[in-house]
PDB file of C-alpha atoms in Angstrom:
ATOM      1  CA  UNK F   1      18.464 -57.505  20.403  1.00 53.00           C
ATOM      2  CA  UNK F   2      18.796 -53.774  19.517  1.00 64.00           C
ATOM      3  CA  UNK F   3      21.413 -52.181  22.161  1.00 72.00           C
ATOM      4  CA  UNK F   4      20.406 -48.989  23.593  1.00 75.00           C
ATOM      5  CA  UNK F   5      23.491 -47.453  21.834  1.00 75.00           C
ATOM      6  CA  UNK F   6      21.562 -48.115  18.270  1.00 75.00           C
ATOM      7  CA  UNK F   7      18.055 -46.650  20.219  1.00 74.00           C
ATOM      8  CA  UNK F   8      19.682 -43.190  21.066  1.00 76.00           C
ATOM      9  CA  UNK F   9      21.577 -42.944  17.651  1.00 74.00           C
ATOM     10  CA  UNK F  10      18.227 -43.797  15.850  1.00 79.00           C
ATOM     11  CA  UNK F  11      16.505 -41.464  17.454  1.00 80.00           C
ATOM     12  CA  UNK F  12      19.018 -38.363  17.489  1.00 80.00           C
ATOM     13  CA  UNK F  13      19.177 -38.977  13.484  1.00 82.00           C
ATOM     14  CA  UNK F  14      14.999 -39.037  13.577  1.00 84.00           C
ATOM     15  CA  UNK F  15      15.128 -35.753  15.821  1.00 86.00           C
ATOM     16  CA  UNK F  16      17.714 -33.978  13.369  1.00 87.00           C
ATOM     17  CA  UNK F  17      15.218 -35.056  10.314  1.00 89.00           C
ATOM     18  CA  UNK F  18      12.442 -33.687  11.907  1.00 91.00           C
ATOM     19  CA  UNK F  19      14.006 -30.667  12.728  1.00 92.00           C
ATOM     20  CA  UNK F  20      15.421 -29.953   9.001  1.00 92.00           C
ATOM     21  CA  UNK F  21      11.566 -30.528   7.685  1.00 94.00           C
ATOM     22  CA  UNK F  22      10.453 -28.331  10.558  1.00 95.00           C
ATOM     23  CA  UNK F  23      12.725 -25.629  10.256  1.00 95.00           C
ATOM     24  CA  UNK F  24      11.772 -25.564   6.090  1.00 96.00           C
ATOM     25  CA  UNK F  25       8.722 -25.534   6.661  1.00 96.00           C
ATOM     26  CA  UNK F  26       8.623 -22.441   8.935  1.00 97.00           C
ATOM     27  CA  UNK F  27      11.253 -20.433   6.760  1.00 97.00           C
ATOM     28  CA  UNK F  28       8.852 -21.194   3.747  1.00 96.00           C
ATOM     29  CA  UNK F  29       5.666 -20.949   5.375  1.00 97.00           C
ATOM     30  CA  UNK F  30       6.840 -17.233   7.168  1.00 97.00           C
ATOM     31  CA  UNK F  31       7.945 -16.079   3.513  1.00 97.00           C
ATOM     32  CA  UNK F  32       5.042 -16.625   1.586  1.00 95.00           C
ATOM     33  CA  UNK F  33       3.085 -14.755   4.614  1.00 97.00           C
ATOM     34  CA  UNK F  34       5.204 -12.193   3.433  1.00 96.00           C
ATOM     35  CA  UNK F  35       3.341 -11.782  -0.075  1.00 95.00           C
ATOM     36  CA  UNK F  36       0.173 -10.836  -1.238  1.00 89.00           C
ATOM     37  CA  UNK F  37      -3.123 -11.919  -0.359  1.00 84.00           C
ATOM     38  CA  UNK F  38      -1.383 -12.762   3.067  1.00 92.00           C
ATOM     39  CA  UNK F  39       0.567  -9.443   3.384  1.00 91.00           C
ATOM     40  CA  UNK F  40       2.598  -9.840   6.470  1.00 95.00           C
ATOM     41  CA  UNK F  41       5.664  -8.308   5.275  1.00 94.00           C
ATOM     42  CA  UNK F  42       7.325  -7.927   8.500  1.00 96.00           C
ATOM     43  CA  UNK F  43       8.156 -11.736   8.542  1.00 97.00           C
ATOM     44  CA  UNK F  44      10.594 -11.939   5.222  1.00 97.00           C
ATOM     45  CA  UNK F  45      12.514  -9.991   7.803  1.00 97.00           C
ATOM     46  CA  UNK F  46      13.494 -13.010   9.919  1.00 96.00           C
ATOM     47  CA  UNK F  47      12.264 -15.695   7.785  1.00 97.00           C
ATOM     48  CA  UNK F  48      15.614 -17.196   6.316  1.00 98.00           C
ATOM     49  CA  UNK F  49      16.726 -17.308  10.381  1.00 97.00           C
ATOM     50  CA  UNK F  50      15.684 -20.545  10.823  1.00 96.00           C
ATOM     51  CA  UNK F  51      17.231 -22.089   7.564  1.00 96.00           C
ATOM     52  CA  UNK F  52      20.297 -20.491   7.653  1.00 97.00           C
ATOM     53  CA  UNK F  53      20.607 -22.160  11.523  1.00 96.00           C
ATOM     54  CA  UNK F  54      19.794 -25.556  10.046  1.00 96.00           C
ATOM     55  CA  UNK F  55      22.212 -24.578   6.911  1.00 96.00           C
ATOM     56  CA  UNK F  56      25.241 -23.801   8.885  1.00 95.00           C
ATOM     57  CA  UNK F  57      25.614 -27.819   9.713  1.00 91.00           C
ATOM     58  CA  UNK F  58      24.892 -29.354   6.218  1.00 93.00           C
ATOM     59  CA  UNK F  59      26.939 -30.486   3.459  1.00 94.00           C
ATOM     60  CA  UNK F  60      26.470 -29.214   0.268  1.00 97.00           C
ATOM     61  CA  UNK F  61      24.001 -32.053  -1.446  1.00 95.00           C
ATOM     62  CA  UNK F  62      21.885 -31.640   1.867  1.00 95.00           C
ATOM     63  CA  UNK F  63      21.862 -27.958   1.227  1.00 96.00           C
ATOM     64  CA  UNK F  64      20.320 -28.412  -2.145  1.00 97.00           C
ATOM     65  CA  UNK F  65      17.407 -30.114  -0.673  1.00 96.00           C
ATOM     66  CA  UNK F  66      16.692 -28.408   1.840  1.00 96.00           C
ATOM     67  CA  UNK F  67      16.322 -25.376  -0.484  1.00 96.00           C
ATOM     68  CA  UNK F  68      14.570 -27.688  -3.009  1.00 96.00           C
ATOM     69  CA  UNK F  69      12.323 -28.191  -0.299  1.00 95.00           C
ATOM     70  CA  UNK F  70      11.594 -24.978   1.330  1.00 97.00           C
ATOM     71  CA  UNK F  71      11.198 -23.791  -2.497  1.00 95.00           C
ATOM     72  CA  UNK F  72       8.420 -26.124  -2.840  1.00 94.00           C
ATOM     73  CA  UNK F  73       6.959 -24.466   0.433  1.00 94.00           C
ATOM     74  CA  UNK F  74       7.241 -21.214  -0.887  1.00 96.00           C
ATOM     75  CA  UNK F  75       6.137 -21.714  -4.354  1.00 93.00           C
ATOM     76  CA  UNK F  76       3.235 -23.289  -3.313  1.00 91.00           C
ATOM     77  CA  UNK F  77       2.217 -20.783  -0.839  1.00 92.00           C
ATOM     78  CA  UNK F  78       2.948 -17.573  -3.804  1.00 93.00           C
ATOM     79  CA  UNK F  79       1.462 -18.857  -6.473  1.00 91.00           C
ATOM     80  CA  UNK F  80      -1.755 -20.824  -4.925  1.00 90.00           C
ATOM     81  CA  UNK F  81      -3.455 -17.801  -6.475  1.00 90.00           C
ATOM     82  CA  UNK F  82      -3.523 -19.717  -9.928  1.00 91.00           C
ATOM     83  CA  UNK F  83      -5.714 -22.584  -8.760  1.00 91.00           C
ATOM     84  CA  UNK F  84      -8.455 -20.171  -9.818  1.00 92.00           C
ATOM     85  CA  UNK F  85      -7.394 -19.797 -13.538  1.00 91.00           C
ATOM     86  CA  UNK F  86      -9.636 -22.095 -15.673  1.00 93.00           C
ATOM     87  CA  UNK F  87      -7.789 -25.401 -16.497  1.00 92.00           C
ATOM     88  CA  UNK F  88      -5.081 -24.665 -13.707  1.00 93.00           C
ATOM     89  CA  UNK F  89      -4.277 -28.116 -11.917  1.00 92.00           C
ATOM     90  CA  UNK F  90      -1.845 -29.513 -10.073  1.00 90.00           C
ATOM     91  CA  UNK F  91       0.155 -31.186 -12.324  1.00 91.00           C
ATOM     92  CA  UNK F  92       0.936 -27.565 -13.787  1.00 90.00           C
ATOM     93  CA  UNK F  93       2.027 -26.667 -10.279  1.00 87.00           C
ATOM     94  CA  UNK F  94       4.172 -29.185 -10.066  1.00 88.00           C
ATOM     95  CA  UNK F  95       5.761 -28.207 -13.644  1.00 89.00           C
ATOM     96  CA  UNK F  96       5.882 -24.500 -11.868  1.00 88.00           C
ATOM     97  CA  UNK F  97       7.948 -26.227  -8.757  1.00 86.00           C
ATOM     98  CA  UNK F  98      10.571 -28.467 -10.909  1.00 87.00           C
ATOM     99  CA  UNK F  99      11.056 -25.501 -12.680  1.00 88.00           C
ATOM    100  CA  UNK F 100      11.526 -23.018  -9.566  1.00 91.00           C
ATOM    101  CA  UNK F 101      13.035 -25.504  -7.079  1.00 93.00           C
ATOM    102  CA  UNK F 102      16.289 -26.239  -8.287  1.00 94.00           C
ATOM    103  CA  UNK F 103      17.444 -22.346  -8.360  1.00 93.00           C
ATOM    104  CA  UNK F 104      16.974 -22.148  -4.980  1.00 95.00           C
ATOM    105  CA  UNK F 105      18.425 -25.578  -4.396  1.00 96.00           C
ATOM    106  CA  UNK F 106      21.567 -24.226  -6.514  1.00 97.00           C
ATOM    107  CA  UNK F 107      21.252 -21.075  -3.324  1.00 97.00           C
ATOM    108  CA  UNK F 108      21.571 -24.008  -1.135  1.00 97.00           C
ATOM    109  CA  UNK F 109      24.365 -26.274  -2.573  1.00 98.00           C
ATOM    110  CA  UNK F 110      26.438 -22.839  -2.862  1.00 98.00           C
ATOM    111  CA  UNK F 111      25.589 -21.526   0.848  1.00 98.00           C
ATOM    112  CA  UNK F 112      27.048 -25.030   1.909  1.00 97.00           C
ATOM    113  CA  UNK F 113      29.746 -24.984  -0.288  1.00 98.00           C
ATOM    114  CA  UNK F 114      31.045 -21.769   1.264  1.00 98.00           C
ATOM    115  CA  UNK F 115      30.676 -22.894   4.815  1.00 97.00           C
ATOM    116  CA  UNK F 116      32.591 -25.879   3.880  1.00 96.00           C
ATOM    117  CA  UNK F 117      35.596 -24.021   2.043  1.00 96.00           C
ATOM    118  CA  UNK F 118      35.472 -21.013   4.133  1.00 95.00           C
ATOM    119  CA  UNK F 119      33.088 -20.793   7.272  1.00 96.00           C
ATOM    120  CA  UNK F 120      29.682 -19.585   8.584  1.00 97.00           C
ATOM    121  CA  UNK F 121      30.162 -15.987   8.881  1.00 97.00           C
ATOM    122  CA  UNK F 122      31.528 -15.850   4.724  1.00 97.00           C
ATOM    123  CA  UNK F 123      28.805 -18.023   4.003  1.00 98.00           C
ATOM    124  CA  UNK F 124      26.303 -15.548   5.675  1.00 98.00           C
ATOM    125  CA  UNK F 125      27.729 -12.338   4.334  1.00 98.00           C
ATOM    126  CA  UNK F 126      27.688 -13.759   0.604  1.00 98.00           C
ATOM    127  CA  UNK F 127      23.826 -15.046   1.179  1.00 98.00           C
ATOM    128  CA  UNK F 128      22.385 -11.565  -0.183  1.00 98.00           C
ATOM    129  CA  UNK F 129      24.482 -11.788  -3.033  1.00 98.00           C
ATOM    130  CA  UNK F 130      23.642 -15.516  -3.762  1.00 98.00           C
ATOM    131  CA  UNK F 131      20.166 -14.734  -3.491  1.00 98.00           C
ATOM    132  CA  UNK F 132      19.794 -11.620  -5.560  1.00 97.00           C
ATOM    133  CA  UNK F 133      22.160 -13.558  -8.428  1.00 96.00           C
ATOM    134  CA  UNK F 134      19.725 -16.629  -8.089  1.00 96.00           C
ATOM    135  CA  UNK F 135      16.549 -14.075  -8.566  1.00 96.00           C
ATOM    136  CA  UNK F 136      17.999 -12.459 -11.285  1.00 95.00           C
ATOM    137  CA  UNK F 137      18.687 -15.813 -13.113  1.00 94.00           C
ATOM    138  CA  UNK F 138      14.855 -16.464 -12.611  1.00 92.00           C
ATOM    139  CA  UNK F 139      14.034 -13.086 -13.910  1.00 94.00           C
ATOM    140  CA  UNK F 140      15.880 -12.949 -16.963  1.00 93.00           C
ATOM    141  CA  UNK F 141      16.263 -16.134 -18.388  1.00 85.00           C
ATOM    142  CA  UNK F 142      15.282 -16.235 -21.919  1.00 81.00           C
ATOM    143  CA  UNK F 143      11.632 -16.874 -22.697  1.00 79.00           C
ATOM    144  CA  UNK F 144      11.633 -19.444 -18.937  1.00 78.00           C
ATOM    145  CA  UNK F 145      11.931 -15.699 -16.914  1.00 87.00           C
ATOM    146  CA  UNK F 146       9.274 -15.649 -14.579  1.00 87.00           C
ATOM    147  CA  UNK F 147       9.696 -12.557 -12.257  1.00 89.00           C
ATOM    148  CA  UNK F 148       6.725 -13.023 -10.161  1.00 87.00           C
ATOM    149  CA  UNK F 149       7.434 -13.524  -6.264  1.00 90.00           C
ATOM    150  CA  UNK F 150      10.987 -11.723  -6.099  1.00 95.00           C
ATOM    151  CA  UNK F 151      11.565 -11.476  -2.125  1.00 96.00           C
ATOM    152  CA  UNK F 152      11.489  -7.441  -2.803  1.00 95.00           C
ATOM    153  CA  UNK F 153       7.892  -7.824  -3.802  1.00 94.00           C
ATOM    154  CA  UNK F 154       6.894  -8.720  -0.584  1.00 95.00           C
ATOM    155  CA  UNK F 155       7.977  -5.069   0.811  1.00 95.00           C
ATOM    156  CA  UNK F 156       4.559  -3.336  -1.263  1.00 93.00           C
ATOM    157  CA  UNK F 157       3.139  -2.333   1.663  1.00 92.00           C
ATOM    158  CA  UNK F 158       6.368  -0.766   3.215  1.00 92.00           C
ATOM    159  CA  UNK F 159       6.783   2.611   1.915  1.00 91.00           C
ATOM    160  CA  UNK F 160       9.662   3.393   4.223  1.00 91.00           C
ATOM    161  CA  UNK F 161      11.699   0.223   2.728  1.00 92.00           C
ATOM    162  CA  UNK F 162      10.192   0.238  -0.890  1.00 91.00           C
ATOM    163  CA  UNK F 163      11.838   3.750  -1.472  1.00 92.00           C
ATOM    164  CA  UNK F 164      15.143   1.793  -1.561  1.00 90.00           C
ATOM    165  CA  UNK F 165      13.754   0.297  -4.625  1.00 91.00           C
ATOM    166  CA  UNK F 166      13.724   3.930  -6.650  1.00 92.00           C
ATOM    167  CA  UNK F 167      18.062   3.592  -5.956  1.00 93.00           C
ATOM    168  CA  UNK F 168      18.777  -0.311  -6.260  1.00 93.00           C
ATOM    169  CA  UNK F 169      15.410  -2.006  -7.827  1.00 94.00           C
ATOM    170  CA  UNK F 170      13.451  -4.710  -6.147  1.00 95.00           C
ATOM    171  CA  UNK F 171      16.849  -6.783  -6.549  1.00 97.00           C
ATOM    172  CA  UNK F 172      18.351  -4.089  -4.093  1.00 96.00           C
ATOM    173  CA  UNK F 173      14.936  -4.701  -1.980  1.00 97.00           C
ATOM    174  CA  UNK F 174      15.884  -8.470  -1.964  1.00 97.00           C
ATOM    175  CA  UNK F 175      19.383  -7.776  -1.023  1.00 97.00           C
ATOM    176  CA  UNK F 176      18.612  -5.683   2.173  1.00 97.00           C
ATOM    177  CA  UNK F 177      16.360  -8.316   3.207  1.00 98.00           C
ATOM    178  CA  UNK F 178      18.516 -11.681   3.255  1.00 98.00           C
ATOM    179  CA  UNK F 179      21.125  -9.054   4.575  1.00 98.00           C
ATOM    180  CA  UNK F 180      19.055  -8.549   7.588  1.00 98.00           C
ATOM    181  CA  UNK F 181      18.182 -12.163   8.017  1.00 98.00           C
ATOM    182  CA  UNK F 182      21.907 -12.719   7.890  1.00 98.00           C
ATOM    183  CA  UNK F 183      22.945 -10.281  10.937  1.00 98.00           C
ATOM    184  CA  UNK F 184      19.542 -12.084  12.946  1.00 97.00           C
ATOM    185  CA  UNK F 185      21.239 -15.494  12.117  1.00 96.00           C
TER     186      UNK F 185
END
């Protein structure tokens, strides 16, 4: 017989599993609203809030996937656009998200890392700087650069915020954004 001991545990672990793949899903989902055809910019402002929350307990390799995941969530959402090329399928999204996953994975593993070495707070205040680093890789990485749904782009529609952009480039859009999400968080 299964004691009730095992029952809680079991179900504490399911409820913590279900709230990492729900709190992904609503970081990614709010951030793609974010872009065009969507164009709800005002939620890349608190979108990470959620993720960071579910980031500040896991180790690193959890971190990873969780990122890998909410990348696939995001991705998916950005670029659903090119299901109307000719010849676009899915396996070619799928190449897209094996290809776009890991960096942010890499965001994850390193957000982790920090709140392991250091704590929260360090790990929040170097998240813009992670994430701008990890969008530059993307950007300029040989003939693999793909700078198409840089968290800056999602600020078109903001004239107010998109005059930063004249001073620091959508990388200094990016920045101010995660920044924000980190003093929410």
């Amino acid at each position: 017989m299964i004691s009730e001991q095992k029952i809680k545990v079991s179900f504490y672990r399911n409820l913590k599993i279900l709230y990492a793949i729900a709190a992904t899903f609503i970081s990614g989902t709010m951030l793609f609203l974010a872009f065009p055809s969507y164009d709800f910019s005002l939620s890349a402002w608190f979108a990470f809030v959620p993720l960071f929350l579910l980031l500040s307990k896991s180790k690193p390799s959890s971190g990873f996937f969780i990122l890998f995941l909410f990348g696939v969530v995001f991705y998916t959402g950005v670029f659903i656009w090119m299901f109307d090329l000719p010849n676009y399928m899915v396996l070619h999204h799928a190449i897209l998200g094996i290809y776009l996953c890991p960096l942010l994975g890499i965001f994850g593993w390193l957000f982790c890392f920090i709140i392991k070495r250091r704590d929260f707070t360090s790990a929040l205040l170097a998240a813009p700087f992670l994430w701008v680093i990890q969008e530059y890789v993307r950007s300029n990485l040989s003939f693999l650069s793909l700078p198409w749904g840089l968290l800056g782009h999602s600020q078109y529609q903001s004239p107010m915020v998109i005059q930063s952009a004249s001073i620091a480039g959508v990388y200094g859009v990016s920045f101010l954004i995660v920044l924000v999400n980190s003093a929410l968080t």
